[in-house]
CSV table of C-alpha atoms and ligand atoms in Angstrom, one decimal:
chain,number,residue,atom,x,y,z
A,1,UNK,CA,-190.1,53.7,131.0
A,2,UNK,CA,-187.2,51.6,130.0
A,3,UNK,CA,-185.6,49.2,132.5
A,4,UNK,CA,-183.4,46.2,132.8
A,5,UNK,CA,-185.7,43.3,133.7
A,6,UNK,CA,-184.7,39.8,134.7
A,7,UNK,CA,-187.3,37.0,134.4
A,8,UNK,CA,-184.9,34.3,135.6
A,9,UNK,CA,-181.2,33.9,136.3
A,10,UNK,CA,-178.9,35.0,133.4
A,11,UNK,CA,-181.9,36.1,131.4
A,12,UNK,CA,-182.7,39.8,131.1
A,13,UNK,CA,-184.0,42.3,128.6
A,14,UNK,CA,-183.9,46.1,128.4
A,15,UNK,CA,-187.5,46.7,127.9
A,16,UNK,CA,-190.5,49.0,128.4
A,17,UNK,CA,-192.3,48.7,131.7
A,18,UNK,CA,-195.1,50.8,133.2
A,19,UNK,CA,-193.9,54.1,134.7
A,20,UNK,CA,-193.9,53.9,138.5
A,21,UNK,CA,-195.6,56.7,140.5
A,22,UNK,CA,-194.9,58.1,143.9
A,23,UNK,CA,-197.4,57.0,146.6
A,24,UNK,CA,-197.8,58.8,150.0
A,25,UNK,CA,-194.5,59.3,151.7
A,26,UNK,CA,-192.6,58.5,148.5
A,27,UNK,CA,-190.8,60.2,145.7
A,28,UNK,CA,-190.1,59.2,142.2
A,29,UNK,CA,-186.5,59.7,141.1
A,30,UNK,CA,-185.2,60.1,137.6
A,31,UNK,CA,-182.2,57.9,137.8
A,32,UNK,CA,-179.1,59.9,137.0
A,33,UNK,CA,-176.4,57.2,137.6
A,34,UNK,CA,-176.6,53.7,139.0
A,35,UNK,CA,-173.4,51.9,140.0
A,36,UNK,CA,-172.6,48.4,138.8
A,37,UNK,CA,-171.1,46.2,141.5
A,38,UNK,CA,-170.2,42.5,142.3
A,39,UNK,CA,-173.7,42.0,143.8
A,40,UNK,CA,-175.2,42.6,140.4
A,41,UNK,CA,-173.0,39.8,139.0
A,42,UNK,CA,-174.2,37.5,141.7
A,43,UNK,CA,-177.8,38.6,141.1
A,44,UNK,CA,-177.2,37.8,137.4
A,45,UNK,CA,-176.4,34.3,138.4
A,46,UNK,CA,-179.6,34.0,140.5
A,47,UNK,CA,-177.9,34.3,143.9
A,48,UNK,CA,-179.1,36.6,146.8
A,49,UNK,CA,-182.7,35.4,146.7
A,50,UNK,CA,-183.8,37.7,143.8
A,51,UNK,CA,-187.6,38.2,143.3
A,52,UNK,CA,-188.6,38.1,139.7
A,53,UNK,CA,-189.3,40.1,137.6
A,54,UNK,CA,-186.3,41.9,138.9
A,55,UNK,CA,-184.7,45.3,138.0
A,56,UNK,CA,-181.3,45.4,139.7
A,57,UNK,CA,-179.3,48.5,140.6
A,58,UNK,CA,-178.8,49.4,144.2
A,59,UNK,CA,-176.2,52.3,144.1
A,60,UNK,CA,-178.4,55.1,143.0
A,61,UNK,CA,-178.2,58.8,142.3
A,62,UNK,CA,-181.4,60.4,141.1
A,63,UNK,CA,-183.2,63.6,140.6
A,64,UNK,CA,-186.6,64.0,142.4
A,65,UNK,CA,-189.2,64.4,139.7
A,66,UNK,CA,-192.5,63.4,141.5
A,67,UNK,CA,-193.3,64.1,145.1
A,68,UNK,CA,-195.9,62.0,146.9
A,69,UNK,CA,-198.5,63.2,149.4
A,70,UNK,CA,-197.2,64.1,152.8
A,71,UNK,CA,-193.5,64.4,151.7
A,72,UNK,CA,-191.7,67.3,153.2
A,73,UNK,CA,-188.1,68.3,152.8
A,74,UNK,CA,-187.7,67.2,149.2
A,75,UNK,CA,-188.5,69.1,146.1
A,76,UNK,CA,-188.6,68.3,142.4
A,77,UNK,CA,-185.3,68.8,140.7
A,78,UNK,CA,-183.3,68.0,143.8
A,79,UNK,CA,-180.5,65.5,143.3
A,80,UNK,CA,-180.3,62.8,146.0
A,81,UNK,CA,-178.6,59.5,146.7
A,82,UNK,CA,-180.9,56.6,147.7
A,83,UNK,CA,-180.3,54.3,150.7
A,84,UNK,CA,-181.8,51.2,149.1
A,85,UNK,CA,-182.4,49.2,152.3
A,86,UNK,CA,-185.8,49.3,154.1
A,87,UNK,CA,-186.0,47.3,157.3
A,88,UNK,CA,-189.1,46.7,159.4
A,89,UNK,CA,-187.9,48.0,162.7
A,90,UNK,CA,-189.8,45.3,164.8
A,91,UNK,CA,-188.2,41.9,164.0
A,92,UNK,CA,-185.6,40.6,166.4
A,93,UNK,CA,-182.7,41.6,164.2
A,94,UNK,CA,-184.0,45.1,163.8
A,95,UNK,CA,-184.6,45.4,167.5
A,96,UNK,CA,-181.0,44.4,168.0
A,97,UNK,CA,-179.8,47.1,165.7
A,98,UNK,CA,-179.0,44.7,162.8
A,99,UNK,CA,-181.3,46.0,160.1
A,100,UNK,CA,-179.4,44.3,157.3
A,101,UNK,CA,-180.6,41.0,158.7
A,102,UNK,CA,-184.2,42.2,158.9
A,103,UNK,CA,-186.5,39.2,158.4
A,104,UNK,CA,-188.6,41.2,155.9
A,105,UNK,CA,-185.8,43.3,154.4
A,106,UNK,CA,-186.6,45.2,151.3
A,107,UNK,CA,-183.5,45.9,149.3
A,108,UNK,CA,-184.2,47.9,146.2
A,109,UNK,CA,-182.2,46.5,143.3
A,110,UNK,CA,-182.1,43.0,145.0
A,111,UNK,CA,-185.6,41.9,145.9
A,112,UNK,CA,-187.5,45.1,144.9
A,113,UNK,CA,-187.2,47.4,141.8
A,114,UNK,CA,-183.8,49.0,141.5
A,115,UNK,CA,-182.0,51.7,139.6
A,116,UNK,CA,-181.1,50.2,136.2
A,117,UNK,CA,-184.2,51.9,135.0
A,118,UNK,CA,-185.2,55.4,133.9
A,119,UNK,CA,-187.2,55.9,137.1
A,120,UNK,CA,-187.4,54.5,140.6
A,121,UNK,CA,-189.9,55.1,143.4
A,122,UNK,CA,-188.5,55.2,147.0
A,123,UNK,CA,-189.5,56.3,150.5
A,124,UNK,CA,-188.7,60.0,150.8
A,125,UNK,CA,-186.9,59.3,154.1
A,126,UNK,CA,-184.4,57.1,152.3
A,127,UNK,CA,-183.3,59.9,150.0
A,128,UNK,CA,-180.3,62.0,151.0
A,129,UNK,CA,-179.9,65.3,149.3
A,130,UNK,CA,-176.6,65.5,147.4
A,131,UNK,CA,-177.0,68.5,145.1
A,132,UNK,CA,-173.5,69.6,146.1
A,133,UNK,CA,-171.8,66.5,144.8
A,134,UNK,CA,-171.0,65.4,141.2
A,135,UNK,CA,-173.0,62.4,140.3
A,136,UNK,CA,-169.8,60.4,139.8
A,137,UNK,CA,-168.9,61.1,143.4
A,138,UNK,CA,-172.4,60.7,144.9
A,139,UNK,CA,-172.9,57.3,143.2
A,140,UNK,CA,-170.1,55.9,145.5
A,141,UNK,CA,-172.2,56.7,148.6
A,142,UNK,CA,-173.7,53.2,148.9
A,143,UNK,CA,-170.4,51.4,148.5
A,144,UNK,CA,-168.8,53.8,150.9
A,145,UNK,CA,-171.7,53.2,153.4
A,146,UNK,CA,-170.9,49.5,153.2
A,147,UNK,CA,-167.2,50.2,153.8
A,148,UNK,CA,-168.1,52.4,156.7
A,149,UNK,CA,-170.2,49.6,158.2
A,150,UNK,CA,-167.2,47.3,157.6
A,151,UNK,CA,-165.2,49.6,159.8
A,152,UNK,CA,-167.9,49.6,162.5
A,153,UNK,CA,-167.6,45.8,162.5
A,154,UNK,CA,-163.8,45.6,162.3
A,155,UNK,CA,-163.3,47.8,165.3
A,156,UNK,CA,-159.7,48.4,164.3
A,157,UNK,CA,-157.4,49.4,167.1
A,158,UNK,CA,-155.6,52.7,166.4
A,159,UNK,CA,-152.1,52.2,165.3
A,160,UNK,CA,-152.8,48.9,163.4
A,161,UNK,CA,-150.8,47.6,160.5
A,162,UNK,CA,-153.3,46.6,157.8
A,163,UNK,CA,-153.2,45.0,154.4
A,164,UNK,CA,-156.1,45.1,152.0
A,165,UNK,CA,-156.3,42.6,149.1
A,166,UNK,CA,-158.0,44.1,146.1
A,167,UNK,CA,-157.9,47.5,144.6
A,168,UNK,CA,-161.4,47.6,143.0
A,169,UNK,CA,-163.8,50.3,144.3
A,170,UNK,CA,-164.3,48.7,147.7
A,171,UNK,CA,-160.6,48.0,148.2
A,172,UNK,CA,-159.9,51.7,147.3
A,173,UNK,CA,-162.6,53.0,149.6
A,174,UNK,CA,-161.6,50.6,152.4
A,175,UNK,CA,-157.9,51.6,152.2
A,176,UNK,CA,-158.8,55.2,152.6
A,177,UNK,CA,-161.2,54.8,155.5
A,178,UNK,CA,-158.8,52.4,157.3
A,179,UNK,CA,-156.2,55.2,157.2
A,180,UNK,CA,-158.6,57.6,158.7
A,181,UNK,CA,-159.7,55.0,161.2
A,182,UNK,CA,-156.2,55.2,162.7
A,183,UNK,CA,-154.2,52.6,160.9
A,184,UNK,CA,-150.5,53.2,161.2
A,185,UNK,CA,-149.9,51.8,157.8
A,186,UNK,CA,-152.2,50.6,155.0
A,187,UNK,CA,-150.8,48.3,152.3
A,188,UNK,CA,-152.8,47.5,149.2
A,189,UNK,CA,-152.1,44.3,147.3
A,190,UNK,CA,-153.7,43.7,143.9
A,191,UNK,CA,-152.8,42.5,140.4
A,192,UNK,CA,-153.4,45.6,138.3
A,193,UNK,CA,-150.7,48.2,138.3
A,194,UNK,CA,-153.0,51.1,137.4
A,195,UNK,CA,-155.3,50.3,140.3
A,196,UNK,CA,-152.3,50.2,142.7
A,197,UNK,CA,-151.3,53.6,141.4
A,198,UNK,CA,-154.7,54.9,142.1
A,199,UNK,CA,-154.5,53.3,145.6
A,200,UNK,CA,-151.2,55.1,146.2
A,201,UNK,CA,-152.7,58.3,145.0
A,202,UNK,CA,-155.5,57.9,147.4
A,203,UNK,CA,-153.1,57.4,150.3
A,204,UNK,CA,-152.1,53.8,150.5
A,205,UNK,CA,-148.7,53.7,152.2
A,206,UNK,CA,-147.4,50.6,150.4
A,207,UNK,CA,-148.6,48.7,147.3
A,208,UNK,CA,-147.8,45.2,146.4
A,209,UNK,CA,-148.4,43.7,143.0
A,210,UNK,CA,-150.0,40.3,143.1
A,211,UNK,CA,-149.1,38.0,140.3
A,212,UNK,CA,-152.2,35.8,139.8
A,213,UNK,CA,-150.1,33.0,138.6
A,214,UNK,CA,-147.5,33.2,141.4
A,215,UNK,CA,-149.2,34.6,144.5
A,216,UNK,CA,-146.3,33.3,146.6
A,217,UNK,CA,-144.0,36.1,145.4
A,218,UNK,CA,-146.5,38.7,146.7
A,219,UNK,CA,-146.8,36.8,150.0
A,220,UNK,CA,-143.0,36.9,150.4
A,221,UNK,CA,-143.1,40.7,149.8
A,222,UNK,CA,-145.9,41.1,152.4
A,223,UNK,CA,-143.9,39.0,154.8
A,224,UNK,CA,-141.0,41.3,154.3
A,225,UNK,CA,-143.2,44.3,155.1
A,226,UNK,CA,-144.6,42.7,158.2
A,227,UNK,CA,-142.4,39.8,159.4
A,228,UNK,CA,-144.7,39.2,162.4
A,229,UNK,CA,-147.9,39.5,160.3
A,230,UNK,CA,-150.5,42.2,160.0
A,231,UNK,CA,-152.9,43.3,162.7
A,232,UNK,CA,-155.7,43.1,160.1
A,233,UNK,CA,-155.8,41.3,156.8
A,234,UNK,CA,-158.7,42.4,154.7
A,235,UNK,CA,-160.0,40.6,151.7
A,236,UNK,CA,-161.8,42.8,149.3
A,237,UNK,CA,-161.6,40.5,146.3
A,238,UNK,CA,-164.1,37.7,147.2
A,239,UNK,CA,-161.6,35.2,145.8
A,240,UNK,CA,-161.1,32.1,147.9
A,241,UNK,CA,-157.5,31.8,146.6
A,242,UNK,CA,-156.8,35.2,148.1
A,243,UNK,CA,-158.6,34.3,151.4
A,244,UNK,CA,-156.3,31.3,151.7
A,245,UNK,CA,-153.4,33.8,151.8
A,246,UNK,CA,-155.0,36.0,154.4
A,247,UNK,CA,-155.0,33.6,157.4
A,248,UNK,CA,-151.2,33.0,157.5
A,249,UNK,CA,-150.6,36.7,157.0
A,250,UNK,CA,-152.4,37.7,160.2
A,251,UNK,CA,-150.2,38.3,163.2
A,252,UNK,CA,-150.9,36.4,166.4
A,253,UNK,CA,-154.2,37.8,167.8
A,254,UNK,CA,-154.8,39.4,164.4
A,255,UNK,CA,-158.0,39.7,162.4
A,256,UNK,CA,-158.9,38.3,159.0
A,257,UNK,CA,-161.7,40.4,157.6
A,258,UNK,CA,-163.9,38.8,155.0
A,259,UNK,CA,-165.2,41.9,153.1
A,260,UNK,CA,-165.3,40.6,149.6
A,261,UNK,CA,-168.2,38.4,148.5
A,262,UNK,CA,-167.3,34.9,147.5
A,263,UNK,CA,-169.5,32.5,145.7
A,264,UNK,CA,-172.1,30.9,148.1
A,265,UNK,CA,-170.6,27.5,147.5
A,266,UNK,CA,-167.0,28.4,148.1
A,267,UNK,CA,-165.2,26.9,151.1
A,268,UNK,CA,-162.2,28.1,153.0
A,269,UNK,CA,-159.9,25.7,154.8
A,270,UNK,CA,-158.9,27.1,158.1
A,271,UNK,CA,-156.9,25.2,160.8
A,272,UNK,CA,-159.0,25.5,164.0
A,273,UNK,CA,-155.8,24.8,165.9
A,274,UNK,CA,-154.2,27.9,164.4
A,275,UNK,CA,-157.3,30.0,165.3
A,276,UNK,CA,-157.1,28.6,168.8
A,277,UNK,CA,-153.3,28.8,169.3
A,278,UNK,CA,-152.9,32.2,167.6
A,279,UNK,CA,-156.1,33.7,168.9
A,280,UNK,CA,-157.1,34.7,165.4
A,281,UNK,CA,-160.3,36.6,164.8
A,282,UNK,CA,-162.3,36.0,161.6
A,283,UNK,CA,-165.0,38.7,160.9
A,284,UNK,CA,-167.4,39.4,158.1
A,285,UNK,CA,-169.2,42.5,157.0
A,286,UNK,CA,-172.4,42.5,155.1
A,287,UNK,CA,-174.1,45.5,153.5
A,288,UNK,CA,-174.6,48.7,155.4
A,289,UNK,CA,-176.4,49.8,158.6
A,290,UNK,CA,-176.7,53.3,160.1
A,291,UNK,CA,-173.7,54.4,158.0
A,292,UNK,CA,-175.3,56.1,154.9
A,293,UNK,CA,-175.1,59.7,156.2
A,294,UNK,CA,-171.6,59.2,157.5
A,295,UNK,CA,-170.5,57.8,154.1
A,296,UNK,CA,-172.1,60.8,152.3
A,297,UNK,CA,-170.3,63.1,154.7
A,298,UNK,CA,-167.0,61.3,154.2
A,299,UNK,CA,-167.3,62.0,150.5
A,300,UNK,CA,-168.2,65.6,151.1
A,301,UNK,CA,-165.3,66.3,153.4
A,302,UNK,CA,-162.9,64.5,151.0
A,303,UNK,CA,-161.9,61.9,153.6
A,304,UNK,CA,-162.9,59.6,150.9
A,305,UNK,CA,-161.5,60.7,147.6
A,306,UNK,CA,-163.6,59.6,144.7
A,307,UNK,CA,-161.6,60.9,141.7
A,308,UNK,CA,-160.5,58.2,139.2
A,309,UNK,CA,-162.9,55.5,140.6
A,310,UNK,CA,-165.7,55.7,138.1
A,311,UNK,CA,-164.0,54.7,134.9
A,312,UNK,CA,-166.7,53.4,132.6
A,313,UNK,CA,-170.2,54.7,131.8
A,314,UNK,CA,-172.8,52.7,129.9
A,315,UNK,CA,-176.3,53.4,128.5
A,316,UNK,CA,-179.2,51.3,129.9
A,317,UNK,CA,-179.3,49.4,126.5
A,318,UNK,CA,-175.7,48.3,127.1
A,319,UNK,CA,-176.3,46.7,130.4
A,320,UNK,CA,-174.7,43.4,129.2
A,321,UNK,CA,-171.5,45.4,128.5
A,322,UNK,CA,-171.7,47.1,131.9
A,323,UNK,CA,-171.9,43.7,133.6
A,324,UNK,CA,-169.0,42.5,131.5
A,325,UNK,CA,-166.9,45.5,132.6
A,326,UNK,CA,-166.8,43.9,136.1
A,327,UNK,CA,-164.4,41.5,134.7
A,328,UNK,CA,-162.4,44.1,132.8
A,329,UNK,CA,-159.1,44.7,134.6
A,330,UNK,CA,-159.0,48.3,133.2
A,331,UNK,CA,-162.4,49.1,134.8
A,332,UNK,CA,-162.4,50.3,138.4
A,333,UNK,CA,-166.1,51.2,138.6
A,334,UNK,CA,-168.7,51.0,135.9
A,335,UNK,CA,-171.9,53.1,136.1
A,336,UNK,CA,-175.1,53.1,134.1
A,337,UNK,CA,-176.6,56.4,133.0
A,338,UNK,CA,-180.2,55.6,132.1
A,339,UNK,CA,-180.6,59.0,130.6
A,340,UNK,CA,-178.4,57.8,127.8
A,341,UNK,CA,-174.6,58.0,127.3
A,342,UNK,CA,-172.1,56.7,124.9
A,343,UNK,CA,-169.9,54.0,126.5
A,344,UNK,CA,-166.6,55.5,127.8
B,401,LIG,ZN1,-172.9,47.4,145.6
B,402,LIG,ZN1,-186.8,43.8,160.7
């Protein structure tokens, strides 16, 4: 089969590798769509402890095409979304219901073969049937599961006033779920007008254009909206420059929520005095845990609207272009269609 294969950071080929086969308890999926996300850019640069040779791709919709011994409940031809995380269940993190910190975590597309390939083999129990959803909607299940986990971590009090920086896929998903989690008002702040329009269409109450050159103007507008600050200030950009804006925008007793992934070496300057005096809370959210089925259901019920989010589709051969699309401001979400597709 054909797959994207990295042999070291920043070095990959789209090449032929042996077809994988389903062992006992496993299924083989023909990959229908695989989402491209910021994690893939970090993996490209060698971050996240990749294991080489590596095939990335962790947001996967596939069609069951080979069923291993002992598998019940899945049949060939069925479309599923794959929960790419496999935790051991017995390490201290797993025993404390923190599977994402499992000491021997297998994350397909990060340290085990992922979905930027024609086929992927996975435990049957990690496949969630999704025949009823369009692949462009189903492919957002993994990022939605991460956002759902973020809400578990955030523990937002009902009636909160929230601002989300970033209107990429995660910002758009977060804004929607924060609304449903009881926020009184959700404001989305981002630089790209078209993405803010999409955020408004998906229910954001206020949108604020961020001028990358002059972020002060957007901060002034946000201060106008919330003179005493926001209950929760969410960063979904992973840009330290944006995180620097977040702390002063939190109200006394408010929460700064680090959702976006910065570079490992980035540093944020925070005044401990301010954290102390204003009882600020700084929280992070990593990956997903026990949230996959809820995410799938949120897409099913329409609580999370997915229309307009997947904007770019690439063939496997064009993986370099798919990665480049992450930096294209017109692109909300890029996906790879290993079955072949003209770039859109
Ligand atoms: Zn992702
Ligand atoms: Zn474990």
